PDB file of N, CA and C in Angstrom:
ATOM      1  N   MET A   1       7.202  16.289  43.225  1.00 57.00           N
ATOM      2  CA  MET A   1       6.406  17.403  42.755  1.00 57.00           C
ATOM      3  C   MET A   1       6.051  17.223  41.289  1.00 57.00           C
ATOM      4  N   LYS A   2       7.043  16.822  40.500  1.00 60.00           N
ATOM      5  CA  LYS A   2       6.837  16.663  39.060  1.00 60.00           C
ATOM      6  C   LYS A   2       5.817  15.546  38.762  1.00 60.00           C
ATOM      7  N   ASP A   3       5.902  14.438  39.498  1.00 66.00           N
ATOM      8  CA  ASP A   3       5.005  13.320  39.268  1.00 66.00           C
ATOM      9  C   ASP A   3       3.553  13.662  39.599  1.00 66.00           C
ATOM     10  N   LYS A   4       3.349  14.463  40.617  1.00 64.00           N
ATOM     11  CA  LYS A   4       1.983  14.865  40.984  1.00 64.00           C
ATOM     12  C   LYS A   4       1.345  15.711  39.874  1.00 64.00           C
ATOM     13  N   PHE A   5       2.164  16.545  39.224  1.00 62.00           N
ATOM     14  CA  PHE A   5       1.653  17.360  38.136  1.00 62.00           C
ATOM     15  C   PHE A   5       1.246  16.487  36.949  1.00 62.00           C
ATOM     16  N   ILE A   6       2.067  15.505  36.634  1.00 62.00           N
ATOM     17  CA  ILE A   6       1.769  14.623  35.500  1.00 62.00           C
ATOM     18  C   ILE A   6       0.506  13.819  35.779  1.00 62.00           C
ATOM     19  N   VAL A   7       0.343  13.298  36.974  1.00 65.00           N
ATOM     20  CA  VAL A   7      -0.845  12.523  37.310  1.00 65.00           C
ATOM     21  C   VAL A   7      -2.079  13.417  37.293  1.00 65.00           C
ATOM     22  N   ALA A   8      -1.935  14.653  37.746  1.00 64.00           N
ATOM     23  CA  ALA A   8      -3.082  15.556  37.798  1.00 64.00           C
ATOM     24  C   ALA A   8      -3.535  15.951  36.399  1.00 64.00           C
ATOM     25  N   CYS A   9      -2.625  16.054  35.444  1.00 67.00           N
ATOM     26  CA  CYS A   9      -2.960  16.505  34.078  1.00 67.00           C
ATOM     27  C   CYS A   9      -3.088  15.342  33.100  1.00 67.00           C
ATOM     28  N   GLN A  10      -3.296  14.150  33.581  1.00 65.00           N
ATOM     29  CA  GLN A  10      -3.331  12.966  32.725  1.00 65.00           C
ATOM     30  C   GLN A  10      -4.437  13.052  31.670  1.00 65.00           C
ATOM     31  N   GLU A  11      -5.591  13.556  32.022  1.00 66.00           N
ATOM     32  CA  GLU A  11      -6.688  13.620  31.074  1.00 66.00           C
ATOM     33  C   GLU A  11      -6.373  14.549  29.909  1.00 66.00           C
ATOM     34  N   TYR A  12      -5.584  15.570  30.174  1.00 68.00           N
ATOM     35  CA  TYR A  12      -5.243  16.540  29.142  1.00 68.00           C
ATOM     36  C   TYR A  12      -4.166  16.001  28.184  1.00 68.00           C
ATOM     37  N   PHE A  13      -3.151  15.290  28.725  1.00 65.00           N
ATOM     38  CA  PHE A  13      -2.012  14.877  27.922  1.00 65.00           C
ATOM     39  C   PHE A  13      -2.161  13.480  27.314  1.00 65.00           C
ATOM     40  N   VAL A  14      -2.863  12.597  27.943  1.00 66.00           N
ATOM     41  CA  VAL A  14      -2.926  11.196  27.512  1.00 66.00           C
ATOM     42  C   VAL A  14      -4.234  10.967  26.758  1.00 66.00           C
ATOM     43  N   LYS A  15      -4.114  10.387  25.567  1.00 64.00           N
ATOM     44  CA  LYS A  15      -5.302  10.052  24.784  1.00 64.00           C
ATOM     45  C   LYS A  15      -5.977   8.830  25.384  1.00 64.00           C
ATOM     46  N   GLN A  16      -7.255   8.933  25.631  1.00 64.00           N
ATOM     47  CA  GLN A  16      -7.985   7.839  26.243  1.00 64.00           C
ATOM     48  C   GLN A  16      -8.299   6.749  25.226  1.00 64.00           C
ATOM     49  N   GLN A  17      -8.496   5.532  25.699  1.00 67.00           N
ATOM     50  CA  GLN A  17      -8.709   4.377  24.805  1.00 67.00           C
ATOM     51  C   GLN A  17     -10.002   4.469  24.015  1.00 67.00           C
ATOM     52  N   GLY A  18     -11.039   5.049  24.542  1.00 66.00           N
ATOM     53  CA  GLY A  18     -12.336   5.079  23.878  1.00 66.00           C
ATOM     54  C   GLY A  18     -12.391   6.019  22.695  1.00 66.00           C
ATOM     55  N   GLU A  19     -11.401   6.830  22.439  1.00 63.00           N
ATOM     56  CA  GLU A  19     -11.441   7.812  21.392  1.00 63.00           C
ATOM     57  C   GLU A  19     -10.904   7.316  20.052  1.00 63.00           C
ATOM     58  N   ARG A  20     -10.551   6.045  19.930  1.00 67.00           N
ATOM     59  CA  ARG A  20      -9.971   5.515  18.695  1.00 67.00           C
ATOM     60  C   ARG A  20     -11.047   5.358  17.629  1.00 67.00           C
ATOM     61  N   ARG A  21     -10.678   5.701  16.413  1.00 73.00           N
ATOM     62  CA  ARG A  21     -11.560   5.471  15.276  1.00 73.00           C
ATOM     63  C   ARG A  21     -10.755   4.846  14.163  1.00 73.00           C
ATOM     64  N   ALA A  22     -11.351   3.968  13.413  1.00 80.00           N
ATOM     65  CA  ALA A  22     -10.668   3.320  12.300  1.00 80.00           C
ATOM     66  C   ALA A  22     -10.581   4.279  11.124  1.00 80.00           C
ATOM     67  N   HIS A  23      -9.531   4.141  10.345  1.00 82.00           N
ATOM     68  CA  HIS A  23      -9.396   4.960   9.152  1.00 82.00           C
ATOM     69  C   HIS A  23     -10.366   4.477   8.085  1.00 82.00           C
ATOM     70  N   GLN A  24     -10.915   5.407   7.337  1.00 85.00           N
ATOM     71  CA  GLN A  24     -11.823   5.054   6.254  1.00 85.00           C
ATOM     72  C   GLN A  24     -11.014   4.702   5.011  1.00 85.00           C
ATOM     73  N   ARG A  25     -11.299   3.584   4.395  1.00 81.00           N
ATOM     74  CA  ARG A  25     -10.597   3.171   3.182  1.00 81.00           C
ATOM     75  C   ARG A  25     -11.179   3.944   2.017  1.00 81.00           C
ATOM     76  N   GLN A  26     -10.290   4.482   1.190  1.00 82.00           N
ATOM     77  CA  GLN A  26     -10.742   5.247   0.031  1.00 82.00           C
ATOM     78  C   GLN A  26     -10.958   4.299  -1.131  1.00 82.00           C
ATOM     79  N   ILE A  27     -12.151   4.249  -1.635  1.00 83.00           N
ATOM     80  CA  ILE A  27     -12.487   3.403  -2.764  1.00 83.00           C
ATOM     81  C   ILE A  27     -12.175   4.166  -4.049  1.00 83.00           C
ATOM     82  N   ARG A  28     -11.314   3.624  -4.858  1.00 78.00           N
ATOM     83  CA  ARG A  28     -10.933   4.286  -6.088  1.00 78.00           C
ATOM     84  C   ARG A  28     -11.459   3.467  -7.273  1.00 78.00           C
ATOM     85  N   GLU A  29     -11.659   4.132  -8.390  1.00 84.00           N
ATOM     86  CA  GLU A  29     -12.164   3.433  -9.562  1.00 84.00           C
ATOM     87  C   GLU A  29     -11.084   2.536 -10.150  1.00 84.00           C
ATOM     88  N   THR A  30     -11.499   1.492 -10.858  1.00 83.00           N
ATOM     89  CA  THR A  30     -10.582   0.544 -11.435  1.00 83.00           C
ATOM     90  C   THR A  30      -9.843   1.179 -12.620  1.00 83.00           C
ATOM     91  N   LEU A  31      -8.552   0.927 -12.692  1.00 81.00           N
ATOM     92  CA  LEU A  31      -7.723   1.502 -13.737  1.00 81.00           C
ATOM     93  C   LEU A  31      -7.984   0.740 -15.040  1.00 81.00           C
ATOM     94  N   PRO A  32      -8.327   1.420 -16.142  1.00 86.00           N
ATOM     95  CA  PRO A  32      -8.538   0.722 -17.416  1.00 86.00           C
ATOM     96  C   PRO A  32      -7.231   0.186 -17.964  1.00 86.00           C
ATOM     97  N   GLU A  33      -7.343  -0.869 -18.749  1.00 85.00           N
ATOM     98  CA  GLU A  33      -6.156  -1.535 -19.295  1.00 85.00           C
ATOM     99  C   GLU A  33      -5.359  -0.619 -20.216  1.00 85.00           C
ATOM    100  N   GLU A  34      -6.029   0.280 -20.923  1.00 88.00           N
ATOM    101  CA  GLU A  34      -5.361   1.165 -21.878  1.00 88.00           C
ATOM    102  C   GLU A  34      -4.504   2.226 -21.170  1.00 88.00           C
ATOM    103  N   ALA A  35      -4.788   2.493 -19.899  1.00 88.00           N
ATOM    104  CA  ALA A  35      -4.082   3.547 -19.185  1.00 88.00           C
ATOM    105  C   ALA A  35      -2.731   3.088 -18.633  1.00 88.00           C
ATOM    106  N   ILE A  36      -2.444   1.806 -18.706  1.00 90.00           N
ATOM    107  CA  ILE A  36      -1.195   1.282 -18.158  1.00 90.00           C
ATOM    108  C   ILE A  36      -0.080   1.450 -19.177  1.00 90.00           C
ATOM    109  N   THR A  37       1.025   2.001 -18.747  1.00 92.00           N
ATOM    110  CA  THR A  37       2.149   2.246 -19.660  1.00 92.00           C
ATOM    111  C   THR A  37       2.827   0.919 -20.033  1.00 92.00           C
ATOM    112  N   LYS A  38       3.469   0.928 -21.169  1.00 93.00           N
ATOM    113  CA  LYS A  38       4.112  -0.290 -21.696  1.00 93.00           C
ATOM    114  C   LYS A  38       5.266  -0.741 -20.800  1.00 93.00           C
ATOM    115  N   ARG A  39       6.013   0.215 -20.246  1.00 93.00           N
ATOM    116  CA  ARG A  39       7.139  -0.145 -19.370  1.00 93.00           C
ATOM    117  C   ARG A  39       6.663  -0.899 -18.146  1.00 93.00           C
ATOM    118  N   LEU A  40       5.563  -0.454 -17.563  1.00 92.00           N
ATOM    119  CA  LEU A  40       5.051  -1.116 -16.354  1.00 92.00           C
ATOM    120  C   LEU A  40       4.365  -2.438 -16.681  1.00 92.00           C
ATOM    121  N   ARG A  41       3.808  -2.541 -17.886  1.00 92.00           N
ATOM    122  CA  ARG A  41       3.233  -3.825 -18.302  1.00 92.00           C
ATOM    123  C   ARG A  41       4.324  -4.888 -18.427  1.00 92.00           C
ATOM    124  N   THR A  42       5.460  -4.504 -19.026  1.00 93.00           N
ATOM    125  CA  THR A  42       6.549  -5.473 -19.172  1.00 93.00           C
ATOM    126  C   THR A  42       7.136  -5.824 -17.815  1.00 93.00           C
ATOM    127  N   LEU A  43       7.199  -4.872 -16.888  1.00 93.00           N
ATOM    128  CA  LEU A  43       7.680  -5.178 -15.549  1.00 93.00           C
ATOM    129  C   LEU A  43       6.777  -6.199 -14.867  1.00 93.00           C
ATOM    130  N   ALA A  44       5.480  -6.050 -15.019  1.00 92.00           N
ATOM    131  CA  ALA A  44       4.550  -6.998 -14.417  1.00 92.00           C
ATOM    132  C   ALA A  44       4.679  -8.385 -15.060  1.00 92.00           C
ATOM    133  N   LYS A  45       4.953  -8.427 -16.347  1.00 91.00           N
ATOM    134  CA  LYS A  45       5.159  -9.728 -16.996  1.00 91.00           C
ATOM    135  C   LYS A  45       6.415 -10.417 -16.456  1.00 91.00           C
ATOM    136  N   VAL A  46       7.459  -9.636 -16.214  1.00 93.00           N
ATOM    137  CA  VAL A  46       8.694 -10.186 -15.657  1.00 93.00           C
ATOM    138  C   VAL A  46       8.447 -10.712 -14.242  1.00 93.00           C
ATOM    139  N   ILE A  47       7.675  -9.968 -13.461  1.00 92.00           N
ATOM    140  CA  ILE A  47       7.349 -10.403 -12.094  1.00 92.00           C
ATOM    141  C   ILE A  47       6.554 -11.702 -12.123  1.00 92.00           C
ATOM    142  N   ALA A  48       5.559 -11.804 -12.987  1.00 91.00           N
ATOM    143  CA  ALA A  48       4.728 -13.007 -13.070  1.00 91.00           C
ATOM    144  C   ALA A  48       5.554 -14.213 -13.546  1.00 91.00           C
ATOM    145  N   ARG A  49       6.424 -13.991 -14.534  1.00 92.00           N
ATOM    146  CA  ARG A  49       7.259 -15.089 -15.050  1.00 92.00           C
ATOM    147  C   ARG A  49       8.221 -15.569 -13.986  1.00 92.00           C
ATOM    148  N   SER A  50       8.834 -14.644 -13.254  1.00 93.00           N
ATOM    149  CA  SER A  50       9.773 -15.018 -12.222  1.00 93.00           C
ATOM    150  C   SER A  50       9.082 -15.724 -11.072  1.00 93.00           C
ATOM    151  N   GLU A  51       7.875 -15.344 -10.776  1.00 90.00           N
ATOM    152  CA  GLU A  51       7.129 -15.995  -9.701  1.00 90.00           C
ATOM    153  C   GLU A  51       6.811 -17.441 -10.075  1.00 90.00           C
ATOM    154  N   ARG A  52       6.448 -17.684 -11.327  1.00 90.00           N
ATOM    155  CA  ARG A  52       6.185 -19.063 -11.755  1.00 90.00           C
ATOM    156  C   ARG A  52       7.436 -19.915 -11.660  1.00 90.00           C
ATOM    157  N   ARG A  53       8.599 -19.321 -11.923  1.00 94.00           N
ATOM    158  CA  ARG A  53       9.859 -20.060 -11.880  1.00 94.00           C
ATOM    159  C   ARG A  53      10.490 -20.069 -10.489  1.00 94.00           C
ATOM    160  N   HIS A  54       9.839 -19.407  -9.533  1.00 94.00           N
ATOM    161  CA  HIS A  54      10.324 -19.300  -8.151  1.00 94.00           C
ATOM    162  C   HIS A  54      11.685 -18.637  -8.105  1.00 94.00           C
ATOM    163  N   GLN A  55      11.861 -17.572  -8.868  1.00 95.00           N
ATOM    164  CA  GLN A  55      13.093 -16.801  -8.895  1.00 95.00           C
ATOM    165  C   GLN A  55      12.865 -15.433  -8.257  1.00 95.00           C
ATOM    166  N   PRO A  56      13.902 -14.874  -7.669  1.00 95.00           N
ATOM    167  CA  PRO A  56      13.743 -13.520  -7.106  1.00 95.00           C
ATOM    168  C   PRO A  56      13.653 -12.477  -8.203  1.00 95.00           C
ATOM    169  N   VAL A  57      13.023 -11.360  -7.872  1.00 92.00           N
ATOM    170  CA  VAL A  57      12.830 -10.261  -8.824  1.00 92.00           C
ATOM    171  C   VAL A  57      13.284  -8.981  -8.157  1.00 92.00           C
ATOM    172  N   ARG A  58      14.025  -8.154  -8.895  1.00 92.00           N
ATOM    173  CA  ARG A  58      14.380  -6.832  -8.396  1.00 92.00           C
ATOM    174  C   ARG A  58      13.368  -5.837  -8.920  1.00 92.00           C
ATOM    175  N   ILE A  59      12.625  -5.236  -8.038  1.00 91.00           N
ATOM    176  CA  ILE A  59      11.625  -4.257  -8.429  1.00 91.00           C
ATOM    177  C   ILE A  59      12.180  -2.862  -8.133  1.00 91.00           C
ATOM    178  N   PRO A  60      12.266  -2.004  -9.126  1.00 91.00           N
ATOM    179  CA  PRO A  60      12.815  -0.655  -8.880  1.00 91.00           C
ATOM    180  C   PRO A  60      11.868   0.180  -8.033  1.00 91.00           C
ATOM    181  N   ALA A  61      12.371   1.314  -7.586  1.00 93.00           N
ATOM    182  CA  ALA A  61      11.537   2.217  -6.794  1.00 93.00           C
ATOM    183  C   ALA A  61      10.412   2.776  -7.655  1.00 93.00           C
ATOM    184  N   LEU A  62       9.188   2.680  -7.181  1.00 92.00           N
ATOM    185  CA  LEU A  62       8.026   3.142  -7.924  1.00 92.00           C
ATOM    186  C   LEU A  62       7.229   4.090  -7.028  1.00 92.00           C
ATOM    187  N   ASN A  63       6.574   5.066  -7.640  1.00 91.00           N
ATOM    188  CA  ASN A  63       5.670   5.895  -6.866  1.00 91.00           C
ATOM    189  C   ASN A  63       4.307   5.187  -6.776  1.00 91.00           C
ATOM    190  N   GLY A  64       3.369   5.773  -6.109  1.00 88.00           N
ATOM    191  CA  GLY A  64       2.092   5.124  -5.858  1.00 88.00           C
ATOM    192  C   GLY A  64       1.318   4.792  -7.119  1.00 88.00           C
ATOM    193  N   ALA A  65       1.321   5.703  -8.082  1.00 88.00           N
ATOM    194  CA  ALA A  65       0.561   5.478  -9.315  1.00 88.00           C
ATOM    195  C   ALA A  65       1.200   4.353 -10.135  1.00 88.00           C
ATOM    196  N   GLU A  66       2.531   4.351 -10.195  1.00 91.00           N
ATOM    197  CA  GLU A  66       3.207   3.289 -10.949  1.00 91.00           C
ATOM    198  C   GLU A  66       2.990   1.929 -10.301  1.00 91.00           C
ATOM    199  N   TRP A  67       3.077   1.886  -8.997  1.00 92.00           N
ATOM    200  CA  TRP A  67       2.859   0.623  -8.289  1.00 92.00           C
ATOM    201  C   TRP A  67       1.431   0.122  -8.513  1.00 92.00           C
ATOM    202  N   GLY A  68       0.477   1.006  -8.530  1.00 90.00           N
ATOM    203  CA  GLY A  68      -0.898   0.637  -8.801  1.00 90.00           C
ATOM    204  C   GLY A  68      -1.082   0.073 -10.204  1.00 90.00           C
ATOM    205  N   GLN A  69      -0.350   0.646 -11.169  1.00 90.00           N
ATOM    206  CA  GLN A  69      -0.417   0.132 -12.535  1.00 90.00           C
ATOM    207  C   GLN A  69       0.176  -1.263 -12.639  1.00 90.00           C
ATOM    208  N   VAL A  70       1.278  -1.514 -11.910  1.00 92.00           N
ATOM    209  CA  VAL A  70       1.886  -2.855 -11.922  1.00 92.00           C
ATOM    210  C   VAL A  70       0.950  -3.868 -11.290  1.00 92.00           C
ATOM    211  N   LEU A  71       0.324  -3.515 -10.180  1.00 90.00           N
ATOM    212  CA  LEU A  71      -0.591  -4.444  -9.527  1.00 90.00           C
ATOM    213  C   LEU A  71      -1.815  -4.709 -10.398  1.00 90.00           C
ATOM    214  N   ARG A  72      -2.301  -3.672 -11.068  1.00 89.00           N
ATOM    215  CA  ARG A  72      -3.459  -3.841 -11.969  1.00 89.00           C
ATOM    216  C   ARG A  72      -3.098  -4.770 -13.133  1.00 89.00           C
ATOM    217  N   THR A  73      -1.872  -4.624 -13.656  1.00 90.00           N
ATOM    218  CA  THR A  73      -1.438  -5.510 -14.749  1.00 90.00           C
ATOM    219  C   THR A  73      -1.363  -6.949 -14.284  1.00 90.00           C
ATOM    220  N   LEU A  74      -0.860  -7.167 -13.072  1.00 90.00           N
ATOM    221  CA  LEU A  74      -0.796  -8.517 -12.534  1.00 90.00           C
ATOM    222  C   LEU A  74      -2.209  -9.103 -12.368  1.00 90.00           C
ATOM    223  N   GLU A  75      -3.166  -8.275 -11.989  1.00 88.00           N
ATOM    224  CA  GLU A  75      -4.549  -8.753 -11.905  1.00 88.00           C
ATOM    225  C   GLU A  75      -5.080  -9.110 -13.281  1.00 88.00           C
ATOM    226  N   LEU A  76      -4.762  -8.282 -14.297  1.00 87.00           N
ATOM    227  CA  LEU A  76      -5.259  -8.549 -15.629  1.00 87.00           C
ATOM    228  C   LEU A  76      -4.613  -9.826 -16.212  1.00 87.00           C
ATOM    229  N   LYS A  77      -3.367 -10.084 -15.874  1.00 81.00           N
ATOM    230  CA  LYS A  77      -2.718 -11.303 -16.337  1.00 81.00           C
ATOM    231  C   LYS A  77      -3.138 -12.513 -15.521  1.00 81.00           C
ATOM    232  N   ARG A  78      -3.925 -12.263 -14.477  1.00 78.00           N
ATOM    233  CA  ARG A  78      -4.374 -13.320 -13.567  1.00 78.00           C
ATOM    234  C   ARG A  78      -3.228 -14.016 -12.894  1.00 78.00           C
ATOM    235  N   ALA A  79      -2.100 -13.298 -12.745  1.00 67.00           N
ATOM    236  CA  ALA A  79      -0.970 -13.846 -12.014  1.00 67.00           C
ATOM    237  C   ALA A  79      -1.259 -13.843 -10.530  1.00 67.00           C
ATOM    238  N   TYR A  80      -1.848 -12.772 -10.037  1.00 66.00           N
ATOM    239  CA  TYR A  80      -2.284 -12.648  -8.646  1.00 66.00           C
ATOM    240  C   TYR A  80      -3.715 -12.189  -8.653  1.00 66.00           C
ATOM    241  N   ALA A  81      -4.596 -13.041  -8.246  1.00 53.00           N
ATOM    242  CA  ALA A  81      -6.018 -12.651  -8.249  1.00 53.00           C
ATOM    243  C   ALA A  81      -6.599 -12.754  -6.870  1.00 53.00           C
TER     244      ALA A  81
END
């Protein structure tokens, strides 16, 4: 009895394959070099130096804005382009 109900209501409960849509990527403006804090600039320098020496790096917990500043600094240093 239970299985017949599930099969009968499949259109209502199951998402069909044709309804998928890709997420839109949000384009953000480039972060200026002056906006990056000194602490995060030094962290990016440590990451770049350790990468050249093939050494592991401990990266502390960062929020989204801080992580973006570190990545932007690495781009500016041309460590990762």
